[in-house]
């Protein structure tokens, strides 16, 4: 049986570049990305190699997959693994980047933002509602809303952090002259 | 790329390549060869732009018999938009050329 190990993700909304660089470093030590795992990556022991990784977000219909992966593969980016709308590719160092213009790179961040923003639209008003309930009611309703507030805060806090991180990345990219 | 009214360079190149029916990889190759490697469209950018052009009805699926290499081509609307953008770019170039010539 092949040896595998787990590498934790720092969160793709915050540290996509950091995660991908760390995966490259691991590949140099012989640990290759095999698949995506819960909040991280599963690596498999193999020979040390210089590999660059890239990630794209896109919800693909079944009939779109072949064409999408073919375009990447002909450009030198081999598909490694996917999970829902997340796709990871690998290539030799020096392969042209998967995004060559700013506009479509901004579009990528927007696609990544959609699910996070929709959670935000639901959880932020709910949290505020519980705060209001906590302050106007007394007795059992107050107790209930305090507990509900604490629970919603557990979800609202990381969501808010992700929303801020994504907005910051989009802004930074829109203003950069890198492309 | 909120709206395609003013085409970005990448969109302009891809639409120019699609004046004839072509598939994704052929588009990338044609652009790279024509510009002698100065302009390379990344696969993720290419795919994003193709989807956007389809949505805006500037290109259509021409031949889907090979599901790995779908062939697209400009629509009449696409030809119109491209022609308008050529005009816009010509004005830019004429201004620069005229300026440089007057100087010398």
PDB file of C-alpha atoms in Angstrom:
ATOM      1  CA  UNK A   1       0.000   0.000   0.000  1.00  0.00           C
ATOM      2  CA  UNK A   2       1.222   3.488  -0.827  1.00  0.00           C
ATOM      3  CA  UNK A   3       2.118   5.812   2.003  1.00  0.00           C
ATOM      4  CA  UNK A   4      -0.141   8.821   2.308  1.00  0.00           C
ATOM      5  CA  UNK A   5      -0.313  11.802   4.593  1.00  0.00           C
ATOM      6  CA  UNK A   6      -2.590  14.738   5.272  1.00  0.00           C
ATOM      7  CA  UNK A   7      -1.745  18.408   4.802  1.00  0.00           C
ATOM      8  CA  UNK A   8      -4.034  21.001   6.292  1.00  0.00           C
ATOM      9  CA  UNK A   9      -5.265  23.927   4.222  1.00  0.00           C
ATOM     10  CA  UNK A  10      -4.922  27.431   5.598  1.00  0.00           C
ATOM     11  CA  UNK A  11      -8.202  28.242   3.868  1.00  0.00           C
ATOM     12  CA  UNK A  12      -8.328  28.943   0.156  1.00  0.00           C
ATOM     13  CA  UNK A  13     -10.106  32.254   0.604  1.00  0.00           C
ATOM     14  CA  UNK A  14      -7.112  33.526   2.588  1.00  0.00           C
ATOM     15  CA  UNK A  15      -4.057  31.604   1.499  1.00  0.00           C
ATOM     16  CA  UNK A  16      -4.526  30.079  -1.941  1.00  0.00           C
ATOM     17  CA  UNK A  17      -1.015  31.038  -3.048  1.00  0.00           C
ATOM     18  CA  UNK A  18       0.508  29.838   0.212  1.00  0.00           C
ATOM     19  CA  UNK A  19      -1.257  26.475  -0.017  1.00  0.00           C
ATOM     20  CA  UNK A  20      -0.153  25.918  -3.612  1.00  0.00           C
ATOM     21  CA  UNK A  21       3.452  26.890  -2.833  1.00  0.00           C
ATOM     22  CA  UNK A  22       3.466  24.490   0.091  1.00  0.00           C
ATOM     23  CA  UNK A  23       2.176  21.720  -2.179  1.00  0.00           C
ATOM     24  CA  UNK A  24       5.073  22.440  -4.578  1.00  0.00           C
ATOM     25  CA  UNK A  25       7.530  22.237  -1.686  1.00  0.00           C
ATOM     26  CA  UNK A  26       6.029  18.904  -0.613  1.00  0.00           C
ATOM     27  CA  UNK A  27       6.330  17.563  -4.187  1.00  0.00           C
ATOM     28  CA  UNK A  28      10.016  18.458  -4.118  1.00  0.00           C
ATOM     29  CA  UNK A  29      10.290  16.222  -1.041  1.00  0.00           C
ATOM     30  CA  UNK A  30       8.440  13.439  -2.872  1.00  0.00           C
ATOM     31  CA  UNK A  31       4.957  14.008  -1.463  1.00  0.00           C
ATOM     32  CA  UNK A  32       2.535  14.479  -4.353  1.00  0.00           C
ATOM     33  CA  UNK A  33      -0.992  15.818  -4.147  1.00  0.00           C
ATOM     34  CA  UNK A  34      -3.408  12.925  -4.585  1.00  0.00           C
ATOM     35  CA  UNK A  35      -6.824  14.248  -3.657  1.00  0.00           C
ATOM     36  CA  UNK A  36      -8.713  16.862  -1.724  1.00  0.00           C
ATOM     37  CA  UNK A  37      -9.704  16.002   1.818  1.00  0.00           C
ATOM     38  CA  UNK A  38     -11.756  17.727   4.478  1.00  0.00           C
ATOM     39  CA  UNK A  39     -10.123  21.157   4.980  1.00  0.00           C
ATOM     40  CA  UNK A  40      -6.915  19.931   3.415  1.00  0.00           C
ATOM     41  CA  UNK A  41      -5.074  17.723   0.974  1.00  0.00           C
ATOM     42  CA  UNK A  42      -4.101  14.063   0.808  1.00  0.00           C
ATOM     43  CA  UNK A  43      -0.520  13.530  -0.322  1.00  0.00           C
ATOM     44  CA  UNK A  44       1.044  10.340  -1.590  1.00  0.00           C
ATOM     45  CA  UNK A  45       4.705   9.293  -1.342  1.00  0.00           C
ATOM     46  CA  UNK A  46       6.460   9.160  -4.695  1.00  0.00           C
ATOM     47  CA  UNK A  47       9.684  10.460  -6.242  1.00  0.00           C
ATOM     48  CA  UNK A  48      10.783  14.066  -5.602  1.00  0.00           C
ATOM     49  CA  UNK A  49       9.696  16.317  -8.464  1.00  0.00           C
ATOM     50  CA  UNK A  50       9.508  19.988  -9.354  1.00  0.00           C
ATOM     51  CA  UNK A  51       5.801  20.639  -9.786  1.00  0.00           C
ATOM     52  CA  UNK A  52       3.717  23.799  -9.934  1.00  0.00           C
ATOM     53  CA  UNK A  53       0.085  23.703  -8.885  1.00  0.00           C
ATOM     54  CA  UNK A  54      -2.836  25.912  -9.908  1.00  0.00           C
ATOM     55  CA  UNK A  55      -6.414  26.025  -8.805  1.00  0.00           C
ATOM     56  CA  UNK A  56      -9.554  27.056 -10.651  1.00  0.00           C
ATOM     57  CA  UNK A  57     -13.150  27.380  -9.480  1.00  0.00           C
ATOM     58  CA  UNK A  58     -15.912  26.512 -11.878  1.00  0.00           C
ATOM     59  CA  UNK A  59     -19.112  24.563 -11.577  1.00  0.00           C
ATOM     60  CA  UNK A  60     -19.008  22.225 -14.575  1.00  0.00           C
ATOM     61  CA  UNK A  61     -21.861  20.305 -16.086  1.00  0.00           C
ATOM     62  CA  UNK A  62     -21.036  16.714 -16.989  1.00  0.00           C
ATOM     63  CA  UNK A  63     -20.903  17.509 -20.717  1.00  0.00           C
ATOM     64  CA  UNK A  64     -18.517  20.420 -20.135  1.00  0.00           C
ATOM     65  CA  UNK A  65     -15.847  18.476 -18.280  1.00  0.00           C
ATOM     66  CA  UNK A  66     -14.037  16.832 -21.194  1.00  0.00           C
ATOM     67  CA  UNK A  67     -13.545  20.074 -23.077  1.00  0.00           C
ATOM     68  CA  UNK A  68     -12.466  22.000 -19.975  1.00  0.00           C
ATOM     69  CA  UNK A  69      -9.830  19.465 -18.916  1.00  0.00           C
ATOM     70  CA  UNK A  70      -8.667  19.036 -22.522  1.00  0.00           C
ATOM     71  CA  UNK A  71      -7.951  22.768 -22.906  1.00  0.00           C
ATOM     72  CA  UNK A  72      -5.913  22.733 -19.690  1.00  0.00           C
ATOM     73  CA  UNK A  73      -4.051  19.585 -20.603  1.00  0.00           C
ATOM     74  CA  UNK A  74      -3.060  20.861 -24.063  1.00  0.00           C
ATOM     75  CA  UNK A  75      -1.751  24.021 -22.400  1.00  0.00           C
ATOM     76  CA  UNK A  76       0.472  21.848 -20.187  1.00  0.00           C
ATOM     77  CA  UNK A  77      -1.728  21.723 -17.079  1.00  0.00           C
ATOM     78  CA  UNK A  78      -2.593  18.176 -16.062  1.00  0.00           C
ATOM     79  CA  UNK A  79      -5.717  17.693 -13.971  1.00  0.00           C
ATOM     80  CA  UNK A  80      -4.906  16.270 -10.527  1.00  0.00           C
ATOM     81  CA  UNK A  81      -8.152  16.270  -8.576  1.00  0.00           C
ATOM     82  CA  UNK A  82     -11.464  18.042  -8.131  1.00  0.00           C
ATOM     83  CA  UNK A  83     -13.999  18.582  -5.440  1.00  0.00           C
ATOM     84  CA  UNK A  84     -17.309  20.140  -6.431  1.00  0.00           C
ATOM     85  CA  UNK A  85     -16.413  23.373  -8.197  1.00  0.00           C
ATOM     86  CA  UNK A  86     -12.716  23.266  -7.270  1.00  0.00           C
ATOM     87  CA  UNK A  87     -10.155  21.882  -9.688  1.00  0.00           C
ATOM     88  CA  UNK A  88      -6.425  21.484  -9.119  1.00  0.00           C
ATOM     89  CA  UNK A  89      -3.923  21.190 -11.955  1.00  0.00           C
ATOM     90  CA  UNK A  90      -0.194  20.514 -12.069  1.00  0.00           C
ATOM     91  CA  UNK A  91       2.486  21.483 -14.551  1.00  0.00           C
ATOM     92  CA  UNK A  92       6.240  21.664 -14.971  1.00  0.00           C
ATOM     93  CA  UNK A  93       7.825  24.843 -13.579  1.00  0.00           C
ATOM     94  CA  UNK A  94       7.739  27.638 -16.137  1.00  0.00           C
ATOM     95  CA  UNK A  95       4.459  26.590 -17.749  1.00  0.00           C
ATOM     96  CA  UNK A  96       2.376  29.655 -18.658  1.00  0.00           C
ATOM     97  CA  UNK A  97      -0.108  30.523 -15.903  1.00  0.00           C
ATOM     98  CA  UNK A  98      -3.716  29.374 -16.270  1.00  0.00           C
ATOM     99  CA  UNK A  99      -4.959  32.969 -16.029  1.00  0.00           C
ATOM    100  CA  UNK A 100      -3.335  35.337 -18.490  1.00  0.00           C
ATOM    101  CA  UNK A 101      -5.509  38.404 -18.069  1.00  0.00           C
ATOM    102  CA  UNK A 102      -6.737  40.399 -15.138  1.00  0.00           C
ATOM    103  CA  UNK A 103     -10.421  40.393 -16.110  1.00  0.00           C
ATOM    104  CA  UNK A 104     -10.853  36.637 -16.120  1.00  0.00           C
ATOM    105  CA  UNK A 105      -8.736  36.289 -12.963  1.00  0.00           C
ATOM    106  CA  UNK A 106     -11.140  38.694 -11.244  1.00  0.00           C
ATOM    107  CA  UNK A 107     -14.019  36.558 -12.541  1.00  0.00           C
ATOM    108  CA  UNK A 108     -12.441  33.561 -10.816  1.00  0.00           C
ATOM    109  CA  UNK A 109     -12.509  35.307  -7.421  1.00  0.00           C
ATOM    110  CA  UNK A 110     -16.130  36.242  -8.073  1.00  0.00           C
ATOM    111  CA  UNK A 111     -17.007  32.599  -8.718  1.00  0.00           C
ATOM    112  CA  UNK A 112     -15.208  31.600  -5.514  1.00  0.00           C
ATOM    113  CA  UNK A 113     -17.186  34.290  -3.654  1.00  0.00           C
ATOM    114  CA  UNK A 114     -20.682  33.208  -4.726  1.00  0.00           C
ATOM    115  CA  UNK A 115     -21.250  30.416  -2.145  1.00  0.00           C
ATOM    116  CA  UNK A 116     -19.567  32.393   0.662  1.00  0.00           C
ATOM    117  CA  UNK A 117     -21.573  35.549  -0.049  1.00  0.00           C
ATOM    118  CA  UNK A 118     -24.825  33.568  -0.115  1.00  0.00           C
ATOM    119  CA  UNK A 119     -24.042  32.090   3.310  1.00  0.00           C
ATOM    120  CA  UNK A 120     -23.305  35.656   4.463  1.00  0.00           C
ATOM    121  CA  UNK A 121     -26.642  36.971   3.195  1.00  0.00           C
ATOM    122  CA  UNK A 122     -28.354  34.397   5.377  1.00  0.00           C
ATOM    123  CA  UNK A 123     -26.185  34.330   8.500  1.00  0.00           C
ATOM    124  CA  UNK A 124     -25.474  38.072   8.998  1.00  0.00           C
ATOM    125  CA  UNK A 125     -29.136  39.195   9.247  1.00  0.00           C
ATOM    126  CA  UNK A 126     -29.854  36.178  11.457  1.00  0.00           C
ATOM    127  CA  UNK A 127     -27.061  37.141  13.870  1.00  0.00           C
ATOM    128  CA  UNK A 128     -28.344  40.703  14.046  1.00  0.00           C
ATOM    129  CA  UNK A 129     -31.882  39.416  14.658  1.00  0.00           C
ATOM    130  CA  UNK A 130     -30.686  37.369  17.654  1.00  0.00           C
ATOM    131  CA  UNK A 131     -28.860  40.398  19.081  1.00  0.00           C
ATOM    132  CA  UNK A 132     -32.076  42.437  18.844  1.00  0.00           C
ATOM    133  CA  UNK A 133     -34.101  39.599  20.423  1.00  0.00           C
ATOM    134  CA  UNK A 134     -31.549  39.306  23.236  1.00  0.00           C
ATOM    135  CA  UNK A 135     -31.870  42.963  24.105  1.00  0.00           C
ATOM    136  CA  UNK A 136     -35.659  43.363  23.955  1.00  0.00           C
ATOM    137  CA  UNK A 137     -36.904  40.093  25.437  1.00  0.00           C
ATOM    138  CA  UNK A 138     -36.567  38.630  28.898  1.00  0.00           C
ATOM    139  CA  UNK A 139     -36.923  35.148  30.336  1.00  0.00           C
ATOM    140  CA  UNK A 140     -36.881  32.039  28.156  1.00  0.00           C
ATOM    141  CA  UNK A 141     -36.857  33.927  24.836  1.00  0.00           C
ATOM    142  CA  UNK A 142     -33.819  35.856  25.971  1.00  0.00           C
ATOM    143  CA  UNK A 143     -32.108  32.597  26.928  1.00  0.00           C
ATOM    144  CA  UNK A 144     -33.013  31.008  23.619  1.00  0.00           C
ATOM    145  CA  UNK A 145     -31.806  33.964  21.580  1.00  0.00           C
ATOM    146  CA  UNK A 146     -28.542  34.115  23.547  1.00  0.00           C
ATOM    147  CA  UNK A 147     -27.817  30.499  22.662  1.00  0.00           C
ATOM    148  CA  UNK A 148     -28.928  31.049  19.058  1.00  0.00           C
ATOM    149  CA  UNK A 149     -26.690  34.116  18.866  1.00  0.00           C
ATOM    150  CA  UNK A 150     -23.672  32.133  20.087  1.00  0.00           C
ATOM    151  CA  UNK A 151     -24.307  29.420  17.504  1.00  0.00           C
ATOM    152  CA  UNK A 152     -24.800  31.868  14.644  1.00  0.00           C
ATOM    153  CA  UNK A 153     -21.626  33.692  15.689  1.00  0.00           C
ATOM    154  CA  UNK A 154     -19.655  30.474  15.173  1.00  0.00           C
ATOM    155  CA  UNK A 155     -20.717  30.567  11.513  1.00  0.00           C
ATOM    156  CA  UNK A 156     -20.843  34.321  11.021  1.00  0.00           C
ATOM    157  CA  UNK A 157     -17.278  35.014  12.179  1.00  0.00           C
ATOM    158  CA  UNK A 158     -15.392  32.830   9.644  1.00  0.00           C
ATOM    159  CA  UNK A 159     -17.860  33.876   6.917  1.00  0.00           C
ATOM    160  CA  UNK A 160     -17.175  37.543   7.628  1.00  0.00           C
ATOM    161  CA  UNK A 161     -13.421  36.890   7.568  1.00  0.00           C
ATOM    162  CA  UNK A 162     -13.736  35.147   4.207  1.00  0.00           C
ATOM    163  CA  UNK A 163     -15.922  37.918   2.763  1.00  0.00           C
ATOM    164  CA  UNK A 164     -13.331  40.523   3.794  1.00  0.00           C
ATOM    165  CA  UNK A 165     -10.430  38.427   2.457  1.00  0.00           C
ATOM    166  CA  UNK A 166     -12.136  37.884  -0.905  1.00  0.00           C
ATOM    167  CA  UNK A 167     -13.108  41.522  -1.284  1.00  0.00           C
ATOM    168  CA  UNK A 168      -9.534  42.515  -0.471  1.00  0.00           C
ATOM    169  CA  UNK A 169      -8.083  40.038  -3.005  1.00  0.00           C
ATOM    170  CA  UNK A 170     -10.468  41.190  -5.721  1.00  0.00           C
ATOM    171  CA  UNK A 171      -9.606  44.819  -5.090  1.00  0.00           C
ATOM    172  CA  UNK A 172      -5.900  44.143  -5.035  1.00  0.00           C
ATOM    173  CA  UNK A 173      -6.099  42.198  -8.285  1.00  0.00           C
ATOM    174  CA  UNK A 174      -8.266  44.804  -9.995  1.00  0.00           C
ATOM    175  CA  UNK A 175      -5.715  47.473  -9.197  1.00  0.00           C
ATOM    176  CA  UNK A 176      -2.582  45.464  -9.985  1.00  0.00           C
ATOM    177  CA  UNK A 177      -0.667  45.869 -13.201  1.00  0.00           C
ATOM    178  CA  UNK A 178       0.716  42.376 -13.140  1.00  0.00           C
ATOM    179  CA  UNK A 179      -1.240  41.115 -16.124  1.00  0.00           C
TER     180      UNK A 179
ATOM    181  CA  UNK B   1     -14.977  41.940 -17.682  1.00  0.00           C
ATOM    182  CA  UNK B   2     -18.390  43.260 -16.682  1.00  0.00           C
ATOM    183  CA  UNK B   3     -19.522  44.156 -20.144  1.00  0.00           C
ATOM    184  CA  UNK B   4     -18.031  43.378 -23.492  1.00  0.00           C
ATOM    185  CA  UNK B   5     -18.774  46.791 -25.013  1.00  0.00           C
ATOM    186  CA  UNK B   6     -15.097  47.620 -25.054  1.00  0.00           C
ATOM    187  CA  UNK B   7     -13.196  44.445 -25.797  1.00  0.00           C
ATOM    188  CA  UNK B   8     -10.100  43.622 -23.769  1.00  0.00           C
ATOM    189  CA  UNK B   9      -7.024  42.541 -25.724  1.00  0.00           C
ATOM    190  CA  UNK B  10      -7.590  38.884 -24.827  1.00  0.00           C
ATOM    191  CA  UNK B  11     -11.229  38.991 -25.928  1.00  0.00           C
ATOM    192  CA  UNK B  12     -10.220  40.798 -29.117  1.00  0.00           C
ATOM    193  CA  UNK B  13      -7.646  38.115 -29.961  1.00  0.00           C
ATOM    194  CA  UNK B  14     -10.055  35.266 -29.251  1.00  0.00           C
ATOM    195  CA  UNK B  15     -12.855  36.831 -31.296  1.00  0.00           C
ATOM    196  CA  UNK B  16     -10.424  37.456 -34.157  1.00  0.00           C
ATOM    197  CA  UNK B  17      -9.420  33.784 -34.066  1.00  0.00           C
ATOM    198  CA  UNK B  18     -13.089  32.798 -34.161  1.00  0.00           C
ATOM    199  CA  UNK B  19     -13.845  34.573 -37.440  1.00  0.00           C
ATOM    200  CA  UNK B  20     -13.296  31.013 -38.707  1.00  0.00           C
ATOM    201  CA  UNK B  21     -14.700  27.956 -36.887  1.00  0.00           C
ATOM    202  CA  UNK B  22     -12.126  26.842 -34.340  1.00  0.00           C
ATOM    203  CA  UNK B  23     -11.719  24.880 -31.084  1.00  0.00           C
ATOM    204  CA  UNK B  24     -10.113  26.035 -27.851  1.00  0.00           C
ATOM    205  CA  UNK B  25      -6.625  24.708 -28.375  1.00  0.00           C
ATOM    206  CA  UNK B  26      -6.482  25.944 -31.977  1.00  0.00           C
ATOM    207  CA  UNK B  27      -7.433  29.425 -30.739  1.00  0.00           C
ATOM    208  CA  UNK B  28      -4.564  29.410 -28.225  1.00  0.00           C
ATOM    209  CA  UNK B  29      -2.119  28.196 -30.879  1.00  0.00           C
ATOM    210  CA  UNK B  30      -3.178  30.678 -33.535  1.00  0.00           C
ATOM    211  CA  UNK B  31      -2.777  33.602 -31.126  1.00  0.00           C
ATOM    212  CA  UNK B  32       0.591  32.389 -29.860  1.00  0.00           C
ATOM    213  CA  UNK B  33       1.930  31.805 -33.378  1.00  0.00           C
ATOM    214  CA  UNK B  34       0.600  35.062 -34.828  1.00  0.00           C
ATOM    215  CA  UNK B  35       2.131  37.119 -32.035  1.00  0.00           C
ATOM    216  CA  UNK B  36       5.334  35.016 -32.052  1.00  0.00           C
ATOM    217  CA  UNK B  37       4.761  34.031 -28.438  1.00  0.00           C
ATOM    218  CA  UNK B  38       4.241  37.591 -27.136  1.00  0.00           C
ATOM    219  CA  UNK B  39       0.633  36.837 -26.271  1.00  0.00           C
ATOM    220  CA  UNK B  40      -0.207  33.557 -24.587  1.00  0.00           C
ATOM    221  CA  UNK B  41      -3.778  33.018 -23.445  1.00  0.00           C
ATOM    222  CA  UNK B  42      -3.937  30.805 -20.365  1.00  0.00           C
ATOM    223  CA  UNK B  43      -6.412  27.903 -20.425  1.00  0.00           C
ATOM    224  CA  UNK B  44      -8.519  29.247 -17.544  1.00  0.00           C
ATOM    225  CA  UNK B  45      -8.744  32.679 -19.181  1.00  0.00           C
ATOM    226  CA  UNK B  46      -9.633  31.111 -22.517  1.00  0.00           C
ATOM    227  CA  UNK B  47     -12.375  28.955 -21.024  1.00  0.00           C
ATOM    228  CA  UNK B  48     -13.787  31.894 -19.028  1.00  0.00           C
ATOM    229  CA  UNK B  49     -13.867  34.111 -22.108  1.00  0.00           C
ATOM    230  CA  UNK B  50     -15.434  31.411 -24.346  1.00  0.00           C
ATOM    231  CA  UNK B  51     -18.241  30.956 -21.789  1.00  0.00           C
ATOM    232  CA  UNK B  52     -18.743  34.707 -21.603  1.00  0.00           C
ATOM    233  CA  UNK B  53     -18.860  35.125 -25.381  1.00  0.00           C
ATOM    234  CA  UNK B  54     -21.397  32.280 -25.632  1.00  0.00           C
ATOM    235  CA  UNK B  55     -23.573  33.926 -22.993  1.00  0.00           C
ATOM    236  CA  UNK B  56     -23.435  37.272 -24.807  1.00  0.00           C
ATOM    237  CA  UNK B  57     -24.254  35.450 -28.075  1.00  0.00           C
ATOM    238  CA  UNK B  58     -21.131  36.782 -29.752  1.00  0.00           C
ATOM    239  CA  UNK B  59     -20.094  33.223 -30.620  1.00  0.00           C
ATOM    240  CA  UNK B  60     -22.055  29.988 -31.042  1.00  0.00           C
ATOM    241  CA  UNK B  61     -21.262  26.318 -30.812  1.00  0.00           C
ATOM    242  CA  UNK B  62     -20.550  25.340 -34.410  1.00  0.00           C
ATOM    243  CA  UNK B  63     -19.727  21.646 -34.043  1.00  0.00           C
ATOM    244  CA  UNK B  64     -20.000  19.539 -30.887  1.00  0.00           C
ATOM    245  CA  UNK B  65     -19.296  16.141 -32.458  1.00  0.00           C
ATOM    246  CA  UNK B  66     -15.964  15.936 -30.616  1.00  0.00           C
ATOM    247  CA  UNK B  67     -16.905  16.658 -26.999  1.00  0.00           C
ATOM    248  CA  UNK B  68     -13.234  17.236 -26.111  1.00  0.00           C
ATOM    249  CA  UNK B  69     -12.752  19.812 -28.851  1.00  0.00           C
ATOM    250  CA  UNK B  70     -15.922  21.797 -29.350  1.00  0.00           C
ATOM    251  CA  UNK B  71     -15.811  24.137 -32.317  1.00  0.00           C
ATOM    252  CA  UNK B  72     -17.067  27.723 -32.018  1.00  0.00           C
ATOM    253  CA  UNK B  73     -17.556  30.539 -34.485  1.00  0.00           C
ATOM    254  CA  UNK B  74     -18.503  34.240 -34.384  1.00  0.00           C
ATOM    255  CA  UNK B  75     -22.175  35.123 -34.765  1.00  0.00           C
ATOM    256  CA  UNK B  76     -23.399  38.072 -36.839  1.00  0.00           C
ATOM    257  CA  UNK B  77     -23.645  40.051 -33.616  1.00  0.00           C
ATOM    258  CA  UNK B  78     -20.071  38.994 -32.814  1.00  0.00           C
ATOM    259  CA  UNK B  79     -18.823  40.167 -36.204  1.00  0.00           C
ATOM    260  CA  UNK B  80     -20.556  43.500 -35.646  1.00  0.00           C
ATOM    261  CA  UNK B  81     -19.009  43.986 -32.193  1.00  0.00           C
ATOM    262  CA  UNK B  82     -15.565  43.027 -33.497  1.00  0.00           C
ATOM    263  CA  UNK B  83     -15.868  45.442 -36.427  1.00  0.00           C
ATOM    264  CA  UNK B  84     -16.821  48.266 -34.041  1.00  0.00           C
ATOM    265  CA  UNK B  85     -13.812  47.503 -31.846  1.00  0.00           C
ATOM    266  CA  UNK B  86     -11.465  47.472 -34.840  1.00  0.00           C
ATOM    267  CA  UNK B  87     -12.707  51.020 -35.582  1.00  0.00           C
ATOM    268  CA  UNK B  88     -12.011  52.059 -31.995  1.00  0.00           C
ATOM    269  CA  UNK B  89      -8.517  50.598 -32.139  1.00  0.00           C
ATOM    270  CA  UNK B  90      -7.811  52.205 -35.519  1.00  0.00           C
ATOM    271  CA  UNK B  91      -8.561  55.652 -34.086  1.00  0.00           C
ATOM    272  CA  UNK B  92      -6.003  54.941 -31.329  1.00  0.00           C
ATOM    273  CA  UNK B  93      -3.340  53.834 -33.786  1.00  0.00           C
ATOM    274  CA  UNK B  94      -3.965  56.676 -36.242  1.00  0.00           C
ATOM    275  CA  UNK B  95      -3.619  59.206 -33.452  1.00  0.00           C
ATOM    276  CA  UNK B  96      -0.281  57.740 -32.420  1.00  0.00           C
ATOM    277  CA  UNK B  97       1.026  57.375 -35.962  1.00  0.00           C
ATOM    278  CA  UNK B  98       0.010  60.891 -36.928  1.00  0.00           C
ATOM    279  CA  UNK B  99       1.651  62.287 -33.817  1.00  0.00           C
ATOM    280  CA  UNK B 100       4.893  60.456 -34.431  1.00  0.00           C
ATOM    281  CA  UNK B 101       5.019  61.475 -38.082  1.00  0.00           C
ATOM    282  CA  UNK B 102       4.442  65.164 -37.364  1.00  0.00           C
ATOM    283  CA  UNK B 103       7.260  65.079 -34.872  1.00  0.00           C
ATOM    284  CA  UNK B 104       9.877  63.848 -37.365  1.00  0.00           C
TER     285      UNK B 104
END
